[in-house]
PDB file of C-alpha atoms in Angstrom:
ATOM      1  CA  MET A 104      70.833  85.304 103.621  1.00  0.00           C
ATOM      2  CA  VAL A 105      67.044  85.199 104.081  1.00  0.00           C
ATOM      3  CA  VAL A 106      66.683  83.033 100.972  1.00  0.00           C
ATOM      4  CA  ALA A 107      69.456  80.751 102.205  1.00  0.00           C
ATOM      5  CA  GLY A 108      67.797  80.362 105.584  1.00  0.00           C
ATOM      6  CA  VAL A 109      64.417  79.567 104.063  1.00  0.00           C
ATOM      7  CA  ALA A 110      66.052  77.099 101.655  1.00  0.00           C
ATOM      8  CA  VAL A 111      67.719  75.179 104.478  1.00  0.00           C
ATOM      9  CA  GLY A 112      64.474  75.151 106.446  1.00  0.00           C
ATOM     10  CA  LEU A 113      62.562  73.931 103.403  1.00  0.00           C
ATOM     11  CA  ALA A 114      65.053  71.130 102.873  1.00  0.00           C
ATOM     12  CA  GLY A 115      64.445  70.028 106.449  1.00  0.00           C
ATOM     13  CA  VAL A 116      60.684  70.050 105.971  1.00  0.00           C
ATOM     14  CA  VAL A 117      60.838  68.007 102.753  1.00  0.00           C
ATOM     15  CA  GLY A 118      63.503  65.563 103.800  1.00  0.00           C
ATOM     16  CA  LEU A 119      62.585  65.125 107.441  1.00  0.00           C
ATOM     17  CA  HIS A 120      58.870  65.821 107.365  1.00  0.00           C
ATOM     18  CA  GLY A 121      58.224  63.373 110.162  1.00  0.00           C
ATOM     19  CA  VAL A 122      59.920  65.727 112.643  1.00  0.00           C
ATOM     20  CA  ILE A 123      57.140  68.317 112.330  1.00  0.00           C
ATOM     21  CA  PRO A 124      55.013  67.860 115.459  1.00  0.00           C
ATOM     22  CA  ASN A 125      51.464  66.712 114.839  1.00  0.00           C
ATOM     23  CA  SER A 126      50.002  68.696 117.666  1.00  0.00           C
ATOM     24  CA  PRO A 127      48.361  71.015 118.052  1.00  0.00           C
ATOM     25  CA  GLY A 128      46.074  70.779 115.042  1.00  0.00           C
ATOM     26  CA  ARG A 129      47.891  67.875 113.321  1.00  0.00           C
ATOM     27  CA  LEU A 130      50.180  70.369 111.635  1.00  0.00           C
ATOM     28  CA  GLY A 131      52.574  67.651 110.531  1.00  0.00           C
ATOM     29  CA  SER A 132      49.906  65.735 108.626  1.00  0.00           C
ATOM     30  CA  LEU A 133      48.647  68.939 107.029  1.00  0.00           C
ATOM     31  CA  VAL A 134      52.110  69.887 105.751  1.00  0.00           C
ATOM     32  CA  GLU A 135      52.812  66.339 104.563  1.00  0.00           C
ATOM     33  CA  SER A 136      49.601  66.300 102.520  1.00  0.00           C
ATOM     34  CA  PHE A 137      51.016  68.962 100.220  1.00  0.00           C
ATOM     35  CA  LEU A 138      54.743  68.122 100.251  1.00  0.00           C
ATOM     36  CA  PRO A 139      55.060  67.674  96.454  1.00  0.00           C
ATOM     37  CA  TRP A 140      54.078  71.338  96.061  1.00  0.00           C
ATOM     38  CA  SER A 141      57.195  72.367  97.991  1.00  0.00           C
ATOM     39  CA  GLY A 142      58.883  72.215  94.582  1.00  0.00           C
ATOM     40  CA  VAL A 143      56.922  75.330  93.616  1.00  0.00           C
ATOM     41  CA  VAL A 144      58.365  77.110  96.652  1.00  0.00           C
ATOM     42  CA  VAL A 145      61.862  76.118  95.526  1.00  0.00           C
ATOM     43  CA  VAL A 146      61.210  77.619  92.078  1.00  0.00           C
ATOM     44  CA  LEU A 147      59.923  80.869  93.611  1.00  0.00           C
ATOM     45  CA  LEU A 148      62.944  81.093  95.902  1.00  0.00           C
ATOM     46  CA  SER A 149      65.207  80.536  92.910  1.00  0.00           C
ATOM     47  CA  VAL A 150      63.587  83.473  91.121  1.00  0.00           C
ATOM     48  CA  VAL A 151      64.056  85.647  94.196  1.00  0.00           C
ATOM     49  CA  ALA A 152      67.700  84.627  94.471  1.00  0.00           C
ATOM     50  CA  LEU A 153      68.288  85.404  90.779  1.00  0.00           C
ATOM     51  CA  VAL A 154      66.610  88.808  91.048  1.00  0.00           C
ATOM     52  CA  ARG A 155      68.649  89.660  94.143  1.00  0.00           C
ATOM     53  CA  ARG A 156      71.774  88.146  92.541  1.00  0.00           C
ATOM     54  CA  SER A 157      72.310  86.140  95.679  1.00  0.00           C
ATOM     55  CA  GLY A 158      74.984  83.553  95.059  1.00  0.00           C
ATOM     56  CA  VAL A 159      74.678  82.279  98.619  1.00  0.00           C
ATOM     57  CA  GLY A 160      70.928  81.843  98.158  1.00  0.00           C
ATOM     58  CA  LEU A 161      71.358  79.921  94.897  1.00  0.00           C
ATOM     59  CA  VAL A 162      73.945  77.615  96.436  1.00  0.00           C
ATOM     60  CA  ALA A 163      71.717  77.059  99.478  1.00  0.00           C
ATOM     61  CA  LEU A 164      68.828  76.140  97.175  1.00  0.00           C
ATOM     62  CA  LEU A 165      70.810  73.176  95.876  1.00  0.00           C
ATOM     63  CA  LEU A 166      69.989  71.425  99.150  1.00  0.00           C
ATOM     64  CA  PRO A 167      66.157  71.546  98.922  1.00  0.00           C
ATOM     65  CA  VAL A 168      66.353  70.858  95.181  1.00  0.00           C
ATOM     66  CA  GLY A 169      68.343  67.706  95.851  1.00  0.00           C
ATOM     67  CA  VAL A 170      66.038  66.621  98.659  1.00  0.00           C
ATOM     68  CA  TRP A 171      62.925  67.230  96.522  1.00  0.00           C
ATOM     69  CA  VAL A 172      64.363  65.319  93.563  1.00  0.00           C
ATOM     70  CA  GLN A 173      65.282  62.424  95.816  1.00  0.00           C
ATOM     71  CA  GLY A 174      61.805  62.336  97.344  1.00  0.00           C
ATOM     72  CA  PHE A 175      59.596  63.116  94.350  1.00  0.00           C
ATOM     73  CA  GLY A 176      61.713  63.263  91.204  1.00  0.00           C
ATOM     74  CA  GLY A 177      61.036  59.636  90.335  1.00  0.00           C
ATOM     75  CA  LEU A 178      57.311  60.359  90.106  1.00  0.00           C
ATOM     76  CA  LEU A 179      58.002  62.655  87.149  1.00  0.00           C
ATOM     77  CA  LEU A 180      59.554  59.900  85.057  1.00  0.00           C
ATOM     78  CA  PRO A 181      57.341  58.287  82.408  1.00  0.00           C
ATOM     79  CA  GLY A 182      56.078  54.825  83.164  1.00  0.00           C
ATOM     80  CA  ALA A 183      57.803  52.038  81.290  1.00  0.00           C
ATOM     81  CA  GLY A 184      55.759  50.154  78.715  1.00  0.00           C
ATOM     82  CA  ALA A 185      54.236  46.895  79.795  1.00  0.00           C
ATOM     83  CA  ASP A 186      56.466  43.869  79.285  1.00  0.00           C
ATOM     84  CA  SER A 187      54.688  41.101  77.370  1.00  0.00           C
ATOM     85  CA  GLY A 188      55.958  38.635  79.956  1.00  0.00           C
ATOM     86  CA  SER A 189      55.069  40.705  83.001  1.00  0.00           C
ATOM     87  CA  ARG A 190      52.476  39.571  85.518  1.00  0.00           C
ATOM     88  CA  GLU A 191      50.562  42.819  85.434  1.00  0.00           C
ATOM     89  CA  LEU A 192      47.083  43.939  86.431  1.00  0.00           C
ATOM     90  CA  VAL A 193      45.509  47.267  85.524  1.00  0.00           C
ATOM     91  CA  VAL A 194      43.548  48.645  88.470  1.00  0.00           C
ATOM     92  CA  VAL A 195      41.024  51.498  88.335  1.00  0.00           C
ATOM     93  CA  GLN A 196      40.026  53.351  91.498  1.00  0.00           C
ATOM     94  CA  HIS A 197      37.260  55.960  91.745  1.00  0.00           C
ATOM     95  CA  ASN A 198      35.148  57.671  94.367  1.00  0.00           C
ATOM     96  CA  VAL A 199      32.085  58.103  92.159  1.00  0.00           C
ATOM     97  CA  SER A 200      30.376  60.564  94.579  1.00  0.00           C
ATOM     98  CA  ASP A 201      26.975  59.997  96.108  1.00  0.00           C
ATOM     99  CA  GLU A 202      25.820  63.172  94.309  1.00  0.00           C
ATOM    100  CA  ASN A 203      27.008  62.122  90.840  1.00  0.00           C
ATOM    101  CA  PRO A 204      24.374  63.283  88.304  1.00  0.00           C
ATOM    102  CA  ASP A 205      25.516  60.835  85.613  1.00  0.00           C
ATOM    103  CA  PRO A 206      26.407  57.390  87.001  1.00  0.00           C
ATOM    104  CA  ALA A 207      25.914  55.735  83.600  1.00  0.00           C
ATOM    105  CA  GLY A 208      28.362  58.133  81.945  1.00  0.00           C
ATOM    106  CA  THR A 209      30.813  57.611  84.789  1.00  0.00           C
ATOM    107  CA  ALA A 210      30.601  53.830  84.402  1.00  0.00           C
ATOM    108  CA  ARG A 211      31.196  54.073  80.645  1.00  0.00           C
ATOM    109  CA  ALA A 212      34.238  56.294  81.262  1.00  0.00           C
ATOM    110  CA  LEU A 213      35.651  53.694  83.649  1.00  0.00           C
ATOM    111  CA  LEU A 214      35.097  50.941  81.103  1.00  0.00           C
ATOM    112  CA  ALA A 215      37.251  52.868  78.635  1.00  0.00           C
ATOM    113  CA  ALA A 216      40.244  52.509  80.974  1.00  0.00           C
ATOM    114  CA  GLY A 217      40.326  48.747  80.359  1.00  0.00           C
ATOM    115  CA  GLY A 218      41.075  47.785  83.945  1.00  0.00           C
ATOM    116  CA  ASP A 219      41.204  44.250  85.274  1.00  0.00           C
ATOM    117  CA  LEU A 220      39.815  45.431  88.620  1.00  0.00           C
ATOM    118  CA  VAL A 221      37.584  48.445  89.276  1.00  0.00           C
ATOM    119  CA  ALA A 222      37.105  49.710  92.839  1.00  0.00           C
ATOM    120  CA  LEU A 223      34.323  52.204  93.574  1.00  0.00           C
ATOM    121  CA  GLU A 224      33.282  54.182  96.641  1.00  0.00           C
ATOM    122  CA  GLU A 225      30.127  56.116  97.590  1.00  0.00           C
ATOM    123  CA  LEU A 226      27.809  53.590  95.967  1.00  0.00           C
ATOM    124  CA  VAL A 227      24.358  54.595  97.149  1.00  0.00           C
ATOM    125  CA  GLY A 228      20.708  54.285  96.168  1.00  0.00           C
ATOM    126  CA  PRO A 229      19.579  53.769  92.570  1.00  0.00           C
ATOM    127  CA  ALA A 230      23.035  54.635  91.223  1.00  0.00           C
ATOM    128  CA  LEU A 231      24.361  51.255  92.396  1.00  0.00           C
ATOM    129  CA  ALA A 232      22.021  49.431  90.024  1.00  0.00           C
ATOM    130  CA  VAL A 233      23.273  51.632  87.173  1.00  0.00           C
ATOM    131  CA  TYR A 234      26.912  50.729  87.850  1.00  0.00           C
ATOM    132  CA  GLU A 235      26.002  47.048  88.069  1.00  0.00           C
ATOM    133  CA  ASP A 236      24.151  47.221  84.755  1.00  0.00           C
ATOM    134  CA  VAL A 237      26.774  49.164  82.764  1.00  0.00           C
ATOM    135  CA  LEU A 238      29.831  47.383  84.166  1.00  0.00           C
ATOM    136  CA  GLY A 239      28.290  43.910  84.241  1.00  0.00           C
ATOM    137  CA  ALA A 240      29.068  42.834  80.667  1.00  0.00           C
ATOM    138  CA  ASP A 241      32.812  43.523  80.940  1.00  0.00           C
ATOM    139  CA  TYR A 242      33.107  42.632  84.632  1.00  0.00           C
ATOM    140  CA  PRO A 243      31.070  39.472  85.311  1.00  0.00           C
ATOM    141  CA  HIS A 244      32.283  39.238  88.906  1.00  0.00           C
ATOM    142  CA  HIS A 245      31.546  41.874  91.504  1.00  0.00           C
ATOM    143  CA  VAL A 246      30.866  42.367  95.190  1.00  0.00           C
ATOM    144  CA  VAL A 247      29.450  45.329  97.119  1.00  0.00           C
ATOM    145  CA  ARG A 248      29.664  45.803 100.877  1.00  0.00           C
ATOM    146  CA  GLY A 249      28.171  48.903 102.383  1.00  0.00           C
ATOM    147  CA  THR A 250      29.057  51.795 100.092  1.00  0.00           C
ATOM    148  CA  VAL A 251      32.159  50.262  98.463  1.00  0.00           C
ATOM    149  CA  GLY A 252      32.377  47.771  95.635  1.00  0.00           C
ATOM    150  CA  LEU A 253      34.794  45.780  93.492  1.00  0.00           C
ATOM    151  CA  TRP A 254      34.264  44.726  89.869  1.00  0.00           C
ATOM    152  CA  SER A 255      36.593  42.075  88.428  1.00  0.00           C
ATOM    153  CA  LYS A 256      37.249  40.368  85.102  1.00  0.00           C
ATOM    154  CA  TYR A 257      38.396  37.345  87.088  1.00  0.00           C
ATOM    155  CA  PRO A 258      36.479  35.108  89.498  1.00  0.00           C
ATOM    156  CA  ILE A 259      36.012  36.258  93.081  1.00  0.00           C
ATOM    157  CA  ARG A 260      36.211  33.143  95.219  1.00  0.00           C
ATOM    158  CA  GLU A 261      35.432  34.753  98.568  1.00  0.00           C
ATOM    159  CA  ASP A 262      34.446  38.137  99.958  1.00  0.00           C
ATOM    160  CA  GLN A 263      33.654  39.719 103.285  1.00  0.00           C
ATOM    161  CA  LEU A 264      32.962  42.981 105.050  1.00  0.00           C
ATOM    162  CA  VAL A 265      36.005  44.688 106.532  1.00  0.00           C
ATOM    163  CA  ASP A 266      35.184  46.592 109.713  1.00  0.00           C
ATOM    164  CA  ILE A 267      37.113  49.855 109.748  1.00  0.00           C
ATOM    165  CA  ARG A 268      34.441  51.882 111.557  1.00  0.00           C
ATOM    166  CA  PRO A 269      35.832  54.326 114.134  1.00  0.00           C
ATOM    167  CA  ARG A 270      34.383  53.842 117.600  1.00  0.00           C
ATOM    168  CA  ALA A 271      32.551  57.177 117.576  1.00  0.00           C
ATOM    169  CA  PHE A 272      30.685  56.426 114.320  1.00  0.00           C
ATOM    170  CA  GLU A 273      27.183  54.980 114.100  1.00  0.00           C
ATOM    171  CA  ALA A 274      26.705  51.249 113.596  1.00  0.00           C
ATOM    172  CA  GLY A 275      25.490  51.569 109.994  1.00  0.00           C
ATOM    173  CA  TRP A 276      28.775  53.066 108.766  1.00  0.00           C
ATOM    174  CA  SER A 277      30.303  50.479 106.383  1.00  0.00           C
ATOM    175  CA  ARG A 278      33.138  51.341 104.015  1.00  0.00           C
ATOM    176  CA  GLY A 279      35.440  48.363 103.666  1.00  0.00           C
ATOM    177  CA  LEU A 280      35.567  45.013 101.895  1.00  0.00           C
ATOM    178  CA  ARG A 281      37.968  42.192 101.177  1.00  0.00           C
ATOM    179  CA  ALA A 282      37.780  39.827  98.222  1.00  0.00           C
ATOM    180  CA  VAL A 283      40.071  37.085  96.999  1.00  0.00           C
ATOM    181  CA  VAL A 284      40.384  37.356  93.228  1.00  0.00           C
ATOM    182  CA  ARG A 285      41.612  34.351  91.219  1.00  0.00           C
ATOM    183  CA  THR A 286      43.793  36.100  88.622  1.00  0.00           C
ATOM    184  CA  PRO A 287      45.865  34.379  85.896  1.00  0.00           C
ATOM    185  CA  TYR A 288      48.877  35.023  88.136  1.00  0.00           C
ATOM    186  CA  GLY A 289      47.499  33.510  91.319  1.00  0.00           C
ATOM    187  CA  ASP A 290      45.169  34.619  94.085  1.00  0.00           C
ATOM    188  CA  VAL A 291      45.169  38.274  95.097  1.00  0.00           C
ATOM    189  CA  ALA A 292      43.580  39.669  98.242  1.00  0.00           C
ATOM    190  CA  ALA A 293      41.846  42.820  97.000  1.00  0.00           C
ATOM    191  CA  TYR A 294      40.773  45.395  99.577  1.00  0.00           C
ATOM    192  CA  VAL A 295      38.513  48.376  98.874  1.00  0.00           C
ATOM    193  CA  ALA A 296      38.277  51.057 101.550  1.00  0.00           C
ATOM    194  CA  HIS A 297      36.911  54.537 102.023  1.00  0.00           C
ATOM    195  CA  LEU A 298      38.479  56.098 105.101  1.00  0.00           C
ATOM    196  CA  PRO A 299      36.668  58.884 106.984  1.00  0.00           C
ATOM    197  CA  SER A 300      36.877  62.405 105.642  1.00  0.00           C
ATOM    198  CA  VAL A 301      39.113  65.072 107.132  1.00  0.00           C
ATOM    199  CA  ARG A 302      38.384  68.754 107.659  1.00  0.00           C
ATOM    200  CA  VAL A 303      40.681  71.750 107.713  1.00  0.00           C
ATOM    201  CA  GLY A 304      39.544  74.509 110.068  1.00  0.00           C
ATOM    202  CA  ALA A 305      40.748  77.155 112.486  1.00  0.00           C
ATOM    203  CA  ARG A 306      42.072  74.447 114.805  1.00  0.00           C
ATOM    204  CA  GLY A 307      44.008  72.697 112.054  1.00  0.00           C
ATOM    205  CA  LEU A 308      43.422  69.297 110.500  1.00  0.00           C
ATOM    206  CA  ALA A 309      40.634  67.195 112.004  1.00  0.00           C
ATOM    207  CA  SER A 310      41.748  63.682 111.090  1.00  0.00           C
ATOM    208  CA  SER A 311      41.346  61.522 114.210  1.00  0.00           C
ATOM    209  CA  PRO A 312      38.624  59.228 112.751  1.00  0.00           C
ATOM    210  CA  ARG A 313      40.607  58.742 109.536  1.00  0.00           C
ATOM    211  CA  ASP A 314      43.755  57.901 111.468  1.00  0.00           C
ATOM    212  CA  GLU A 315      41.850  55.434 113.665  1.00  0.00           C
ATOM    213  CA  SER A 316      40.335  53.771 110.609  1.00  0.00           C
ATOM    214  CA  ALA A 317      43.763  53.552 108.937  1.00  0.00           C
ATOM    215  CA  ARG A 318      45.181  51.812 112.009  1.00  0.00           C
ATOM    216  CA  MET A 319      42.331  49.290 111.978  1.00  0.00           C
ATOM    217  CA  LEU A 320      42.831  48.586 108.291  1.00  0.00           C
ATOM    218  CA  GLY A 321      46.578  48.308 108.771  1.00  0.00           C
ATOM    219  CA  ASP A 322      46.093  45.636 111.436  1.00  0.00           C
ATOM    220  CA  ILE A 323      43.764  43.673 109.157  1.00  0.00           C
ATOM    221  CA  VAL A 324      46.129  43.823 106.178  1.00  0.00           C
ATOM    222  CA  ARG A 325      49.051  42.798 108.385  1.00  0.00           C
ATOM    223  CA  GLY A 326      47.194  39.613 109.258  1.00  0.00           C
ATOM    224  CA  GLU A 327      46.275  38.802 105.631  1.00  0.00           C
ATOM    225  CA  LYS A 328      47.236  35.226 104.752  1.00  0.00           C
ATOM    226  CA  VAL A 329      47.160  35.617 100.958  1.00  0.00           C
ATOM    227  CA  GLY A 330      50.602  36.757  99.861  1.00  0.00           C
ATOM    228  CA  ALA A 331      49.670  39.288  97.170  1.00  0.00           C
ATOM    229  CA  VAL A 332      47.574  42.220  98.358  1.00  0.00           C
ATOM    230  CA  ILE A 333      46.145  45.190  96.453  1.00  0.00           C
ATOM    231  CA  LEU A 334      44.489  47.975  98.426  1.00  0.00           C
ATOM    232  CA  MET A 335      42.333  50.423  96.470  1.00  0.00           C
ATOM    233  CA  GLY A 336      40.331  53.280  97.864  1.00  0.00           C
ATOM    234  CA  ASP A 337      39.653  56.855  98.755  1.00  0.00           C
ATOM    235  CA  LEU A 338      41.939  57.027 101.759  1.00  0.00           C
ATOM    236  CA  ASN A 339      41.377  60.759 102.298  1.00  0.00           C
ATOM    237  CA  SER A 340      45.121  61.146 102.635  1.00  0.00           C
ATOM    238  CA  THR A 341      48.283  61.323 100.579  1.00  0.00           C
ATOM    239  CA  VAL A 342      50.955  58.659 100.944  1.00  0.00           C
ATOM    240  CA  ASP A 343      53.267  61.246 102.564  1.00  0.00           C
ATOM    241  CA  ASP A 344      50.812  61.917 105.397  1.00  0.00           C
ATOM    242  CA  ARG A 345      51.836  60.088 108.561  1.00  0.00           C
ATOM    243  CA  GLY A 346      48.157  59.279 109.098  1.00  0.00           C
ATOM    244  CA  LEU A 347      48.544  56.502 106.519  1.00  0.00           C
ATOM    245  CA  HIS A 348      51.720  55.097 108.084  1.00  0.00           C
ATOM    246  CA  PRO A 349      49.936  51.923 109.287  1.00  0.00           C
ATOM    247  CA  LEU A 350      49.393  51.157 105.588  1.00  0.00           C
ATOM    248  CA  THR A 351      52.371  52.725 103.807  1.00  0.00           C
ATOM    249  CA  SER A 352      54.765  51.060 106.254  1.00  0.00           C
ATOM    250  CA  GLN A 353      53.772  47.639 104.884  1.00  0.00           C
ATOM    251  CA  LEU A 354      52.474  48.328 101.362  1.00  0.00           C
ATOM    252  CA  ASN A 355      54.251  49.623  98.264  1.00  0.00           C
ATOM    253  CA  VAL A 356      53.198  52.986  96.838  1.00  0.00           C
ATOM    254  CA  ALA A 357      53.284  54.222  93.237  1.00  0.00           C
ATOM    255  CA  GLU A 358      56.756  54.540  91.729  1.00  0.00           C
ATOM    256  CA  ARG A 359      55.719  56.824  88.839  1.00  0.00           C
ATOM    257  CA  GLY A 360      53.086  59.515  88.478  1.00  0.00           C
ATOM    258  CA  PHE A 361      51.677  62.221  90.761  1.00  0.00           C
ATOM    259  CA  ALA A 362      48.044  61.626  89.677  1.00  0.00           C
ATOM    260  CA  PHE A 363      46.503  64.385  91.765  1.00  0.00           C
ATOM    261  CA  SER A 364      42.865  63.324  92.037  1.00  0.00           C
ATOM    262  CA  TYR A 365      41.112  65.796  94.343  1.00  0.00           C
ATOM    263  CA  PRO A 366      39.257  68.051  93.980  1.00  0.00           C
ATOM    264  CA  ALA A 367      38.381  67.263  90.362  1.00  0.00           C
ATOM    265  CA  ALA A 368      37.959  70.950  89.460  1.00  0.00           C
ATOM    266  CA  LEU A 369      41.510  71.809  90.595  1.00  0.00           C
ATOM    267  CA  PRO A 370      43.394  68.683  91.715  1.00  0.00           C
ATOM    268  CA  VAL A 371      46.056  69.411  94.332  1.00  0.00           C
ATOM    269  CA  ALA A 372      46.477  66.036  96.045  1.00  0.00           C
ATOM    270  CA  ARG A 373      46.130  62.332  95.335  1.00  0.00           C
ATOM    271  CA  ILE A 374      43.889  60.917  98.020  1.00  0.00           C
ATOM    272  CA  ASP A 375      42.668  58.067  95.793  1.00  0.00           C
ATOM    273  CA  GLN A 376      45.245  55.354  96.260  1.00  0.00           C
ATOM    274  CA  VAL A 377      46.412  52.002  94.935  1.00  0.00           C
ATOM    275  CA  LEU A 378      48.873  50.271  97.275  1.00  0.00           C
ATOM    276  CA  ALA A 379      50.230  46.736  97.100  1.00  0.00           C
ATOM    277  CA  ARG A 380      52.134  43.974  98.899  1.00  0.00           C
ATOM    278  CA  SER A 381      54.227  41.359  97.088  1.00  0.00           C
ATOM    279  CA  ALA A 382      53.687  43.577  94.058  1.00  0.00           C
ATOM    280  CA  GLY A 383      54.842  46.913  92.710  1.00  0.00           C
ATOM    281  CA  VAL A 384      52.635  49.826  91.677  1.00  0.00           C
ATOM    282  CA  SER A 385      54.727  50.789  88.681  1.00  0.00           C
ATOM    283  CA  HIS A 386      52.669  53.738  87.468  1.00  0.00           C
ATOM    284  CA  VAL A 387      49.552  55.673  88.421  1.00  0.00           C
ATOM    285  CA  ARG A 388      47.692  58.245  86.333  1.00  0.00           C
ATOM    286  CA  THR A 389      44.446  60.166  86.426  1.00  0.00           C
ATOM    287  CA  LEU A 390      41.611  59.539  83.991  1.00  0.00           C
ATOM    288  CA  PRO A 391      39.269  62.142  82.477  1.00  0.00           C
ATOM    289  CA  ALA A 392      36.799  63.815  84.821  1.00  0.00           C
ATOM    290  CA  THR A 393      33.400  62.243  85.451  1.00  0.00           C
ATOM    291  CA  GLY A 394      30.392  63.554  87.352  1.00  0.00           C
ATOM    292  CA  SER A 395      32.289  63.077  90.618  1.00  0.00           C
ATOM    293  CA  ASP A 396      34.274  65.582  92.674  1.00  0.00           C
ATOM    294  CA  HIS A 397      37.199  63.122  92.426  1.00  0.00           C
ATOM    295  CA  LEU A 398      39.150  62.136  89.326  1.00  0.00           C
ATOM    296  CA  PRO A 399      39.461  58.407  88.644  1.00  0.00           C
ATOM    297  CA  VAL A 400      42.953  56.946  88.816  1.00  0.00           C
ATOM    298  CA  ALA A 401      44.371  53.946  86.977  1.00  0.00           C
ATOM    299  CA  ALA A 402      47.436  52.045  88.141  1.00  0.00           C
ATOM    300  CA  ARG A 403      49.594  49.260  86.757  1.00  0.00           C
ATOM    301  CA  VAL A 404      50.339  46.656  89.400  1.00  0.00           C
ATOM    302  CA  THR A 405      53.088  44.125  88.719  1.00  0.00           C
ATOM    303  CA  LEU A 406      52.837  41.019  90.844  1.00  0.00           C
ATOM    304  CA  GLY A 407      55.830  39.193  92.232  1.00  0.00           C
ATOM    305  CA  PRO A 408      57.031  35.794  90.966  1.00  0.00           C
ATOM    306  CA  LEU A 409      54.966  32.631  91.325  1.00  0.00           C
ATOM    307  CA  PRO A 410      55.819  30.185  94.124  1.00  0.00           C
ATOM    308  CA  PRO A 411      58.611  27.691  93.258  1.00  0.00           C
ATOM    309  CA  SER A 412      56.052  25.041  92.274  1.00  0.00           C
ATOM    310  CA  GLY A 413      54.853  27.276  89.441  1.00  0.00           C
ATOM    311  CA  ARG A 414      51.287  27.027  90.734  1.00  0.00           C
ATOM    312  CA  PRO A 415      49.204  30.005  91.912  1.00  0.00           C
ATOM    313  CA  ALA A 416      49.511  30.837  95.577  1.00  0.00           C
ATOM    314  CA  PRO A 417      46.882  29.047  97.731  1.00  0.00           C
TER     315      PRO A 417
END
């Protein structure tokens, strides 16, 4: 009966995670950040039920199993191969770390992924010049604003700083940019963002600045005039965390792949994200470790159909 009760409760957490109150300590966001790992709890409960020969417990576990499969099972499926006629971009996202001891090696590793767009965060000091030098031959177009940058194989026809600085942060804090990239499939508004970090302590999850920054970015993206949007960045949050709702409520998330990216030594969550509008993120995967505390991620983004005229969107 204990196993059955826990199973029903677990099903409620996984399927209705938004009902967990976020105060005190932003408990809801903390639980949501690790929801995919609830599958491990289901497995452990199944073992307990088998050992105790609890038929009721095993039957009760069907509920959380079904809820977990519905919520996360699709991420386990392999990504479909690229269709030769698809309007697809390969996007690479990486927080390179401001303490990376080998920026040149990191840049070469990113080149090996063969992305059309490469978004980087924590670009500081002399390391920035290294990334510009190593990536420049394959990516002739790039823009850097503050500590974030975008490298593109296709022309960037406009770019600007995106202000996502929380009110309590100093004026020099700059972690957002917008660029319009002229791809073979039409213009794409490409955003690169690095939301504020969160901390887990005795009082729970400290995420107020991140949540404020996410709301600001969400408002900006909502007003974007270019139809196709790709958002890349270290969002310091998983897509299940309600803190990213201002973004996930209007942008598509990855359909395939868990791609846990942080921390690189023992990845337990994907906080490095690729989200899109008027496009689907068909698959996301991690790349080999670099000198950063994050793993790079690569995503396949399939853009929607061209306008009826057959010309790229204005």
